[in-house]
Structure formats: C-alpha cells, structure tokens
Coordinates of N, CA and C and ligand atoms in Angstrom, one line a residue:
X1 N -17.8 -20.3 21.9 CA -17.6 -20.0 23.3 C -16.1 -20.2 23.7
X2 N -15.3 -19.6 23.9 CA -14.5 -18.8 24.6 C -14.0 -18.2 25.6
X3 N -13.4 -18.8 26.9 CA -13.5 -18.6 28.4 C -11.5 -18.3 28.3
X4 N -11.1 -17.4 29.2 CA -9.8 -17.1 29.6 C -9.9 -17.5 31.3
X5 N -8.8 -17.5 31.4 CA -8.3 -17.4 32.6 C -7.0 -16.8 33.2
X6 N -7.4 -16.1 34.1 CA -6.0 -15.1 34.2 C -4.9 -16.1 35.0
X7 N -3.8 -16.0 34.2 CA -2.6 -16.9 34.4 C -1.7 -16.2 34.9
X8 N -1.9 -15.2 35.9 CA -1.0 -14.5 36.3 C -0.1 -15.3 37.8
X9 N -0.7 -15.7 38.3 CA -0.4 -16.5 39.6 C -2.0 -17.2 39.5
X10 N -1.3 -18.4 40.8 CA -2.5 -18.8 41.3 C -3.1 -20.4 40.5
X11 N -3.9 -21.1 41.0 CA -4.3 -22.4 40.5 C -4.6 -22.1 39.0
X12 N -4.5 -21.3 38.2 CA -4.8 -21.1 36.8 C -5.0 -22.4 35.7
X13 N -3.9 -23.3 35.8 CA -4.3 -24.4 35.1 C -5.2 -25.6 35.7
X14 N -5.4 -25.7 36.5 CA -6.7 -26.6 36.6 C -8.0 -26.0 36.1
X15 N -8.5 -24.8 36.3 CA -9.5 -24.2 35.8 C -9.5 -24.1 33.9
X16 N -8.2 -24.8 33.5 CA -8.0 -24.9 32.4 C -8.3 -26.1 32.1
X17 N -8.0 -26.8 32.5 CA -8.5 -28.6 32.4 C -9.7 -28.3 32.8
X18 N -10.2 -28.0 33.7 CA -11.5 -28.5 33.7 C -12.7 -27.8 32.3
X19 N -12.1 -26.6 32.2 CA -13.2 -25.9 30.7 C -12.7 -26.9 29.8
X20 N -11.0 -27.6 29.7 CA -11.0 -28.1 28.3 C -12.1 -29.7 28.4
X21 N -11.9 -30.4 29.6 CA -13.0 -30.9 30.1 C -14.3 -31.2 29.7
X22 N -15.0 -29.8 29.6 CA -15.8 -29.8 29.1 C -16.3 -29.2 27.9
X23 N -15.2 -29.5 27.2 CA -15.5 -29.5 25.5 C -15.3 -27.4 25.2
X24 N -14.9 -26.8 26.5 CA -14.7 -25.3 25.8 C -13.6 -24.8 25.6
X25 N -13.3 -24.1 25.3 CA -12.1 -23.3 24.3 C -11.3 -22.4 25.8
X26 N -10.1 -22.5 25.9 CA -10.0 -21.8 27.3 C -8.6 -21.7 26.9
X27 N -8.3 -20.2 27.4 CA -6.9 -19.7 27.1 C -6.4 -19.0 28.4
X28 N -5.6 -19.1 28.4 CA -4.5 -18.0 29.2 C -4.3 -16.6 29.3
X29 N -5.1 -15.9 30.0 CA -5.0 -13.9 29.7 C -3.8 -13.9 30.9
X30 N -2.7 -13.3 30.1 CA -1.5 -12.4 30.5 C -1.1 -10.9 30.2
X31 N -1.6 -11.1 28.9 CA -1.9 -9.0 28.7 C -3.5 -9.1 28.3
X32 N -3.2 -7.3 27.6 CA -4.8 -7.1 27.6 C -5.0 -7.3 26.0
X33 N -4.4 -7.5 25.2 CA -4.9 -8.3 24.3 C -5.5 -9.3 24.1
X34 N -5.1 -10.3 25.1 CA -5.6 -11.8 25.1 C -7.0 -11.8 25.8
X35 N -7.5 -10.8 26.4 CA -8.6 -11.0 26.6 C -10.0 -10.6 25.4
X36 N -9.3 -10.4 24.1 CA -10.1 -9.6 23.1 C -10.6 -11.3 22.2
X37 N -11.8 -10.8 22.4 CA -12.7 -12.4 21.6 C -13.4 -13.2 22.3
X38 N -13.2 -12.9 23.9 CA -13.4 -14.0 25.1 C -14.7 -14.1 25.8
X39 N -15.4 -14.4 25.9 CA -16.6 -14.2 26.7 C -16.8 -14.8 27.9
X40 N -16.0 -14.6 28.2 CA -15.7 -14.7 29.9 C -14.1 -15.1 30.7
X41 N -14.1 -14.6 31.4 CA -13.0 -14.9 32.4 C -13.0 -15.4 33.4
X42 N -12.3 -16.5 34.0 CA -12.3 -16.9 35.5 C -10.6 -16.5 36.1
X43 N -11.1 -15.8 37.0 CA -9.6 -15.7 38.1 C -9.7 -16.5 39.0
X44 N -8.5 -17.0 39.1 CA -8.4 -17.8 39.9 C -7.7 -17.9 41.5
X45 N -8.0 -19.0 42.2 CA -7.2 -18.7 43.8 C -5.5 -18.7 43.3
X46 N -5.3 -18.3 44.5 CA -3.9 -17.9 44.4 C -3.6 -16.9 45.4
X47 N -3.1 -16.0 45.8 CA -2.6 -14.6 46.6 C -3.2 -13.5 46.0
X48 N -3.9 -13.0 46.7 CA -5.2 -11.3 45.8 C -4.1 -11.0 45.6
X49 N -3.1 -10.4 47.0 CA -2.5 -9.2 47.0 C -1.2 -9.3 45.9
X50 N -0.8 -10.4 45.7 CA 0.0 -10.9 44.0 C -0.1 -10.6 42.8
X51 N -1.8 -11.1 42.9 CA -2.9 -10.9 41.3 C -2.9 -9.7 41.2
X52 N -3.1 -9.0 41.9 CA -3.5 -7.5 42.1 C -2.2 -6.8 41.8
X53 N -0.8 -6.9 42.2 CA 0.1 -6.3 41.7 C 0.8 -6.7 40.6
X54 N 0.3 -7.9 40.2 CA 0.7 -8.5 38.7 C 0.2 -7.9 37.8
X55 N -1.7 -7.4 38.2 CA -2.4 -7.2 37.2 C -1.7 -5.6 37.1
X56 N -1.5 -5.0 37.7 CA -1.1 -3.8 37.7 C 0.2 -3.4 36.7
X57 N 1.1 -4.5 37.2 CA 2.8 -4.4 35.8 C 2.1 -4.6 34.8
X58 N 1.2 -5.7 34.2 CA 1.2 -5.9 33.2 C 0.5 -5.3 32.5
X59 N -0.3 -3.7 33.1 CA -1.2 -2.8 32.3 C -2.5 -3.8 32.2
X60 N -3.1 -4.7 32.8 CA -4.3 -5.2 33.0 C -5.5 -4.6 33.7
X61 N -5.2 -3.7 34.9 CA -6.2 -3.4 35.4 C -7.2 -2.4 34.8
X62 N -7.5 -1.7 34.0 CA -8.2 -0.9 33.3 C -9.4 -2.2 32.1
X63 N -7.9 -2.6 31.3 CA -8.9 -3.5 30.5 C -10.0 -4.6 31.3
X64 N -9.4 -5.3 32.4 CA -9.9 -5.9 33.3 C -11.4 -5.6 33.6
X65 N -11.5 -4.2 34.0 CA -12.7 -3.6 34.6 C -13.2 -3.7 34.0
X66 N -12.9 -3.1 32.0 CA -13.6 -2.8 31.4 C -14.6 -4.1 30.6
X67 N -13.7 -5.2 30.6 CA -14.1 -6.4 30.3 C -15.3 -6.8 30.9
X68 N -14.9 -6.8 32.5 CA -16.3 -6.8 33.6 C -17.5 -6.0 33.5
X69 N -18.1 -4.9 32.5 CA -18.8 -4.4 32.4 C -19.6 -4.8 31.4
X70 N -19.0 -5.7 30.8 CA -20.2 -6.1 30.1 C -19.7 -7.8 29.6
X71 N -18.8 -8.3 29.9 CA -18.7 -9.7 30.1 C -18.9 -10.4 31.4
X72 N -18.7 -11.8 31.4 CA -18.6 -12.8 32.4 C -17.4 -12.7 33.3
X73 N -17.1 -12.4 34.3 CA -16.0 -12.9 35.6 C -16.5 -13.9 37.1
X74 N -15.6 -14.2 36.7 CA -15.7 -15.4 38.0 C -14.5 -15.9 38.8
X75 N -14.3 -15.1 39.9 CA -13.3 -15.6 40.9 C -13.5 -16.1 42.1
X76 N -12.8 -16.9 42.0 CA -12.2 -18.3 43.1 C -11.1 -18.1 44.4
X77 N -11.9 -17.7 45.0 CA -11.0 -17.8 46.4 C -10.3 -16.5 46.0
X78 N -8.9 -16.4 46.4 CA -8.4 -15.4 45.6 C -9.0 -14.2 45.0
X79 N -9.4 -14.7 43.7 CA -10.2 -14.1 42.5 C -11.3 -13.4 42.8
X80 N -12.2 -14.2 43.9 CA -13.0 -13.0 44.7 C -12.9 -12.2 45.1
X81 N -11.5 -12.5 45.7 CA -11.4 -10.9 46.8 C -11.0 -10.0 46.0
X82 N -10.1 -10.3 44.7 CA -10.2 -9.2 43.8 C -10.8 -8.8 42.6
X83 N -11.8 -9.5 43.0 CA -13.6 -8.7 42.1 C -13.9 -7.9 43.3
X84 N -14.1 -7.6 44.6 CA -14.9 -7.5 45.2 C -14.8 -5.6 45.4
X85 N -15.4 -5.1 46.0 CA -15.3 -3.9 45.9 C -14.7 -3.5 47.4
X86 N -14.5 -4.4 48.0 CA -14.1 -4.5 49.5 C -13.4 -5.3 50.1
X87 N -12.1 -5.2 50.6 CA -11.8 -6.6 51.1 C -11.0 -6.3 53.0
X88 N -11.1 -4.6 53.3 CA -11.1 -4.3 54.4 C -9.3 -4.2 54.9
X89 N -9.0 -4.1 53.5 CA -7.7 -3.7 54.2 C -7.0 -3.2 52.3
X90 N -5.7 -2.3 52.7 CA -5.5 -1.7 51.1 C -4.7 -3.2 50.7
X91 N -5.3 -2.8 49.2 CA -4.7 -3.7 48.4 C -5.3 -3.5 46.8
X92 N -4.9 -3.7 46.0 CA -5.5 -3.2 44.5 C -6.9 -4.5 44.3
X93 N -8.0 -3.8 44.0 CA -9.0 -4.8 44.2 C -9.8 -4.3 42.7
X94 N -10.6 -4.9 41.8 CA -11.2 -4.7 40.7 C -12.2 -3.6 40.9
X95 N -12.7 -4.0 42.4 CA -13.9 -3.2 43.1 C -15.1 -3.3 41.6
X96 N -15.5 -4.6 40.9 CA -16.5 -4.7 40.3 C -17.6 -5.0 41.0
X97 N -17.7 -5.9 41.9 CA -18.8 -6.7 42.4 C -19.1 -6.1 43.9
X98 N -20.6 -5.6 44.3 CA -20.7 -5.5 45.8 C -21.1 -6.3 46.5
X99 N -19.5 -6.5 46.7 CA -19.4 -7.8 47.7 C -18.3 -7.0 49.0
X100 N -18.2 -7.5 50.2 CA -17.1 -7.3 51.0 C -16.6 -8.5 51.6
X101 N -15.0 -8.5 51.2 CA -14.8 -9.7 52.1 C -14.1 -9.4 52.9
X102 N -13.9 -10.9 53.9 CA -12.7 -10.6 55.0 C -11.2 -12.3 54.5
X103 N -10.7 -11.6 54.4 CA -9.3 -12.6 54.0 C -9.3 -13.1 55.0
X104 N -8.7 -14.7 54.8 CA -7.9 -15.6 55.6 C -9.4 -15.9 56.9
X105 N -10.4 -15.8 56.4 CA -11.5 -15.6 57.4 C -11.4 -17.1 58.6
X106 N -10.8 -17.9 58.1 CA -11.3 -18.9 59.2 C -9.6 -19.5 59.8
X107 N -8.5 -18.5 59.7 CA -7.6 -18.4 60.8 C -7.0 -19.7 60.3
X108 N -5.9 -20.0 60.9 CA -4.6 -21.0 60.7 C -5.1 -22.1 61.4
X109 N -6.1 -22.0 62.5 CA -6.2 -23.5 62.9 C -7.0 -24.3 62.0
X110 N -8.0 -23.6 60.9 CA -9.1 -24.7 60.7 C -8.5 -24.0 58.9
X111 N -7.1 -23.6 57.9 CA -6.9 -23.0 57.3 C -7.2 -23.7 55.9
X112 N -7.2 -25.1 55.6 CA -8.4 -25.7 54.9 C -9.5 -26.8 55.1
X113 N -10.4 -26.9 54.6 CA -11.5 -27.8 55.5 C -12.7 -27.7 53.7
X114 N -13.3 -28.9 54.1 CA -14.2 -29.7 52.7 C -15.3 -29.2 53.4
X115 N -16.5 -29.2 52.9 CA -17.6 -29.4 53.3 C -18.7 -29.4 52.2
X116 N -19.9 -29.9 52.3 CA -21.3 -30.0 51.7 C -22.1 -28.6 51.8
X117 N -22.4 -28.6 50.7 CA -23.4 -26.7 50.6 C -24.4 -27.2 49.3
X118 N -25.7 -26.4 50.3 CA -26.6 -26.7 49.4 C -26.9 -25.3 48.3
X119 N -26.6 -25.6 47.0 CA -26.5 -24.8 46.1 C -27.5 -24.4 45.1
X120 N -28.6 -24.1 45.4 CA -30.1 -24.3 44.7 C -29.7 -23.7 43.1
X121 N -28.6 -22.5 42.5 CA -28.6 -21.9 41.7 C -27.7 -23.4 40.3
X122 N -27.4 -24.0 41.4 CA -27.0 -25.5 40.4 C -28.1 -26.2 39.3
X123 N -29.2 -25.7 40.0 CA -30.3 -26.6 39.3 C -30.4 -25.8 38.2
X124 N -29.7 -25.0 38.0 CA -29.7 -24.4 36.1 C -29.1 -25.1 35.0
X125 N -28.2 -26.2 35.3 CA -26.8 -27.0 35.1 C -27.5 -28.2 35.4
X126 N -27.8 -28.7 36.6 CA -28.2 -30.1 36.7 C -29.5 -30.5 38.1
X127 N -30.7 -30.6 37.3 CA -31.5 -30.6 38.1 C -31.8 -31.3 39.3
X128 N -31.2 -32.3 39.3 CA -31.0 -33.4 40.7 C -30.4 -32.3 41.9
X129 N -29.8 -31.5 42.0 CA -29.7 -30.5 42.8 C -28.9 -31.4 44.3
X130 N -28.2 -32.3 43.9 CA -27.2 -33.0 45.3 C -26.1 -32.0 45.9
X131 N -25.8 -32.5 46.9 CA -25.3 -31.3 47.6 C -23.5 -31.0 47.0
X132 N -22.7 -29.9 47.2 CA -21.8 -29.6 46.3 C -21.0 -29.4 47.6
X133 N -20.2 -30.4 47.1 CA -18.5 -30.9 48.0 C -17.7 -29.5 47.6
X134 N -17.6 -28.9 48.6 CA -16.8 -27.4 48.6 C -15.0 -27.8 49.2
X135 N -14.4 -27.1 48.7 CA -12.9 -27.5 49.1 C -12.3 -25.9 49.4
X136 N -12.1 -25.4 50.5 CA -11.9 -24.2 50.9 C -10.1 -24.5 51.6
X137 N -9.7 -23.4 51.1 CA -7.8 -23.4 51.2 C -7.8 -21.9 51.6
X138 N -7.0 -21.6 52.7 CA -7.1 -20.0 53.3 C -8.0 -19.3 52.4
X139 N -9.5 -19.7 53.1 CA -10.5 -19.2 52.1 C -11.0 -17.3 52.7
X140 N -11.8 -16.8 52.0 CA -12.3 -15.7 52.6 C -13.5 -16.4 52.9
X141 N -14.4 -14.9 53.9 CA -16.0 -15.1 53.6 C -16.4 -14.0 52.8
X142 N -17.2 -13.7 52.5 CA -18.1 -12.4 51.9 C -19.1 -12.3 53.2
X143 N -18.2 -11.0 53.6 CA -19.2 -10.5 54.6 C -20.4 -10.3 54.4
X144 N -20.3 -9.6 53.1 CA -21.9 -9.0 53.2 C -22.1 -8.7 51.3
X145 N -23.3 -8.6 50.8 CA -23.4 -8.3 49.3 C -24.3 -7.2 49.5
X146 N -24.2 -6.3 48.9 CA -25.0 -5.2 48.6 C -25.6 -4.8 47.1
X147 N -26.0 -4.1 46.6 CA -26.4 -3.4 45.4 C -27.0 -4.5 44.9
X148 N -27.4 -5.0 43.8 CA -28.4 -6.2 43.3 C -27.7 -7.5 43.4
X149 N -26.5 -7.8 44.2 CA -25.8 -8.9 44.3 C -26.7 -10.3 45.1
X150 N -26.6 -11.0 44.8 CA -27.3 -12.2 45.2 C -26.4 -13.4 46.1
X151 N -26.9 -13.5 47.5 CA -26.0 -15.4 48.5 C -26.2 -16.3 47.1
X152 N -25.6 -17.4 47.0 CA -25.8 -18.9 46.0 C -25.5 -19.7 47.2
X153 N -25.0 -19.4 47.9 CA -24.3 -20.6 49.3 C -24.2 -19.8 50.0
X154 N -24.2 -20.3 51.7 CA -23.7 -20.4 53.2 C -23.7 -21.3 53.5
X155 N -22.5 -21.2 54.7 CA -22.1 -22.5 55.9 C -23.5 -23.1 56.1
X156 N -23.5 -23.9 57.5 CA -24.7 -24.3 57.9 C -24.8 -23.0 58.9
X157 N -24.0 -21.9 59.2 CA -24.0 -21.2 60.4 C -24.5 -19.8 59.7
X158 N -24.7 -19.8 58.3 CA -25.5 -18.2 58.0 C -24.5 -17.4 56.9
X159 N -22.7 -18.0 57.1 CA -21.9 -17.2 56.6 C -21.7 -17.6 54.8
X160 N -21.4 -16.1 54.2 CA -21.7 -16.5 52.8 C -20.2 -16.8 52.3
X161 N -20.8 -17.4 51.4 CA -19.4 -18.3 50.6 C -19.6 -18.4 48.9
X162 N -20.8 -18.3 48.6 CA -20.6 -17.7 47.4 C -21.8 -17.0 47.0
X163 N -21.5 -15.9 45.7 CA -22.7 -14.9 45.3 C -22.9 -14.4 43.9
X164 N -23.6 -14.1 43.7 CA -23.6 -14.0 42.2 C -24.1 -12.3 41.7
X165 N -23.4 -11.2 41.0 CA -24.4 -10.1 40.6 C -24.4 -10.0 39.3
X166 N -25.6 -10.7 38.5 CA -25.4 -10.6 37.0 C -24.3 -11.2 36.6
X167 N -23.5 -10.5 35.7 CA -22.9 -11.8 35.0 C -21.8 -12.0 35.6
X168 N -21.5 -11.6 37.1 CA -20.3 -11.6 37.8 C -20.5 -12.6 39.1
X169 N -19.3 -13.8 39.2 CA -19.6 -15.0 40.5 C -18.5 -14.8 41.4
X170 N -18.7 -15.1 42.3 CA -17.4 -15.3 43.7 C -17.7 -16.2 44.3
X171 N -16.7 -17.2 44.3 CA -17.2 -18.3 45.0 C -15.7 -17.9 46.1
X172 N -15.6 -18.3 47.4 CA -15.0 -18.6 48.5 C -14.3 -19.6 48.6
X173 N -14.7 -20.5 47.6 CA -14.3 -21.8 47.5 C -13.6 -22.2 45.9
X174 N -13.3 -23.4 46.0 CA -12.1 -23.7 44.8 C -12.9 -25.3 44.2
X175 N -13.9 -25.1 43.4 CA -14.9 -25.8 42.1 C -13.5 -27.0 41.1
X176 N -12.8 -25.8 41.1 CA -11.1 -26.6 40.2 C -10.8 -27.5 40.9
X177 N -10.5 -27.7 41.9 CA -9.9 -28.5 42.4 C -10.7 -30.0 42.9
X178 N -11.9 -30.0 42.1 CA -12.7 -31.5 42.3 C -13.3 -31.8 41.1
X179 N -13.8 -33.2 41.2 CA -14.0 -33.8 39.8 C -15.4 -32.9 39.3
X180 N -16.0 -32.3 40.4 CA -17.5 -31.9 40.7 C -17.7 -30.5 39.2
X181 N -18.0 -30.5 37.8 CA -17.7 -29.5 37.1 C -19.1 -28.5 37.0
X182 N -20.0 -28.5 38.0 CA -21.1 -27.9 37.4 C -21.2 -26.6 37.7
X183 N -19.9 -26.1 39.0 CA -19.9 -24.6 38.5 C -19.4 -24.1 37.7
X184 N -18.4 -24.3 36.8 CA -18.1 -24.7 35.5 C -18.7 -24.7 34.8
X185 N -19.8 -25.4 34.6 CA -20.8 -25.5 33.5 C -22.1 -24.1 33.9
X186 N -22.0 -24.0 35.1 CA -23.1 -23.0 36.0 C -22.5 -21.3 34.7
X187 N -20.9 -21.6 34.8 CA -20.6 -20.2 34.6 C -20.2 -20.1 33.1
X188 N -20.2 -20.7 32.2 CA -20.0 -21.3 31.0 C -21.5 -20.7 30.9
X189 N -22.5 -21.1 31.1 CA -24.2 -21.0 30.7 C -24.4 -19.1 30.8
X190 N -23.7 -19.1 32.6 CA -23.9 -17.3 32.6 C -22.9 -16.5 31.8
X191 N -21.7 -17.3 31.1 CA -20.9 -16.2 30.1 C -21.6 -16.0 28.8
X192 N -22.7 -17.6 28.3 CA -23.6 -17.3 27.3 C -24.5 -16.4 27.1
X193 N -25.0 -15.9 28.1 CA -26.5 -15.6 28.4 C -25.7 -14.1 28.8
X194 N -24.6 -13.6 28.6 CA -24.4 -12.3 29.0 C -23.8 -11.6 28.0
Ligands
LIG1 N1 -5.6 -16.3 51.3 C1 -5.5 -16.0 49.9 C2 -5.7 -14.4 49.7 O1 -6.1 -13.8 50.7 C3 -6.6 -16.7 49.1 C4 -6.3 -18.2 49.2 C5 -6.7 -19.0 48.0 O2 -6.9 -18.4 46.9 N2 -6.8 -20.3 48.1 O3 -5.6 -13.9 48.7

C-alpha cells in the first residue's frame, strides 16, 4: 500500500505524517511520474485556485484525471474544491466528483471554527462510532452531490461537509491537522478495496 500526496502547495506534509503514522508508505506527487505505483492520492488544503494552476505548469492535470478513474482521491478543504465538478466560479477544477461547492462558505467572521460531526461511515475503521472533532479553516460547503455521490457528514443545520462517490472523498474539513487518524485509516481501507 502506497498513498501520494500532492505537494504542490498546501498542508501537504502533515497528511504525510499522519499515513507515515500509520505504518503506510506515503510520497510526494510533483510530476506525473510520481504518481505511477500509487494507490491512492490525497490533495490536500491549501488555495484550489494555486493547486489548480500548479497542477496545470507541471503537466499534471490529464494524468490527475486519469489516475481518478480508477484509483483513490481524497481532498481536504482545498482538495475538494478541486475534485469537484463545480465550484461556481472559473477556476481549473478536476471536475471528477459530483459535487458542487461554494468557497470561503462561512465568510471572515466565523473563517475557522472546530466542531463535533456524527460520521456513521467511520464505523468501517472503528466501531465505537464517537463523534469526529472537525477543524474547518476558510472551509467550503458542498452544496449539493449528485450522480451516485453519497453526504458522510453535515452541520447540525443540514449543510454538507463531507461525501464520498466510490473511490473518491471530500471532506470540507482538515482530518491532518488532529491527532484523530481514522479518516486516514477510513481512506487507506477505500484505496484497498478500489
Ligand atoms: N479557502 C481555500 C480555497 O478556496 C481553502 C482553504 C483550505 O484549504 N483550508 O481554496
């Protein structure tokens, strides 16, 4: 098992501690070579609209897609909006996942904020099923999922924050940045099994 993480911008190395963490093999994708061997990727938070024109210099976006068609991706804040097939304003986006989001969704006064989410798709990883300490930094929401995409979380108010379609995750939120590893382990299990 073999997980990359795109190191182009963005929290990249914590997502690297935490897979080495947990006993997996985790490298750094900067070209599209480095993604050859890997069974899965996480992109990470950082600035879409950055990731998106980095991925672009560096001749990434093609292999990117192509990787997502039949491996594991998983983006984080950031990383979501550029899986998503929508993010409501131009910007280079993966457009793998039907998802739509809205950036910067909860505005400069409340621009990061913790909260508890009850995450039922955890109980694949760890069956005690306690609630999952979320850490959101100028997060988006995912307006909406369409095509066979699946909620894994919302607020207490309805709004979604993270989703899953097949072997592809978006979380809203940033899993790296707490001791908490089980979406980690959650997406480790779905890079196996894909
Ligand atoms: N606000 C950033 C964006 O729109 C995402 C922030 C993050 O990744 N923490 O790309």
């Amino acid at each position: 098992m073999k997980i990359g993480v795109l190191a182009l911008q963005g929290d990249f190395a914590e997502h690297i501690t935490m897979l080495r963490k947990l006993g997996v093999s985790a490298a750094e994708v900067r070209l599209p070579e480095h993604l050859d061997g890997l069974d899965g990727l996480i992109i990470p938070g950082g600035e879409s609209t950055t990731i998106g024109k980095l991925a672009q210099d560096f001749g990434l976006f093609e292999p990117l897609r192509r990787f997502g068609r039949n491996r594991a991706i998983w983006g984080t804040c950031a990383g979501a909006i550029f899986l998503s097939k929508d993010a409501r304003r131009p910007q280079p986006l993966l457009e793998l996942m039907d998802i739509t989001v809205e950036r910067n969704a909860f505005g400069r006064q409340v621009d990061s904020f913790e909260v508890d989410l009850s995450v039922p798709a955890l109980q694949a990883v760890d069956p005690e099923n306690r609630p999952y300490h979320a850490v959101f930094i100028r997060a988006p929401l995912i307006e909406s999922v369409s095509g066979d995409a699946v909620v894994l979380a919302t607020l207490d108010d309805g709004r979604i924050v993270a989703a899953q379609q097949g072997r592809l995750l978006a979380t809203a939120f940033h899993p790296e940045l707490t001791d908490d590893d089980r979406f980690h382990r959650y997406f480790v299990h779905m890079a196996a099994n894909s």
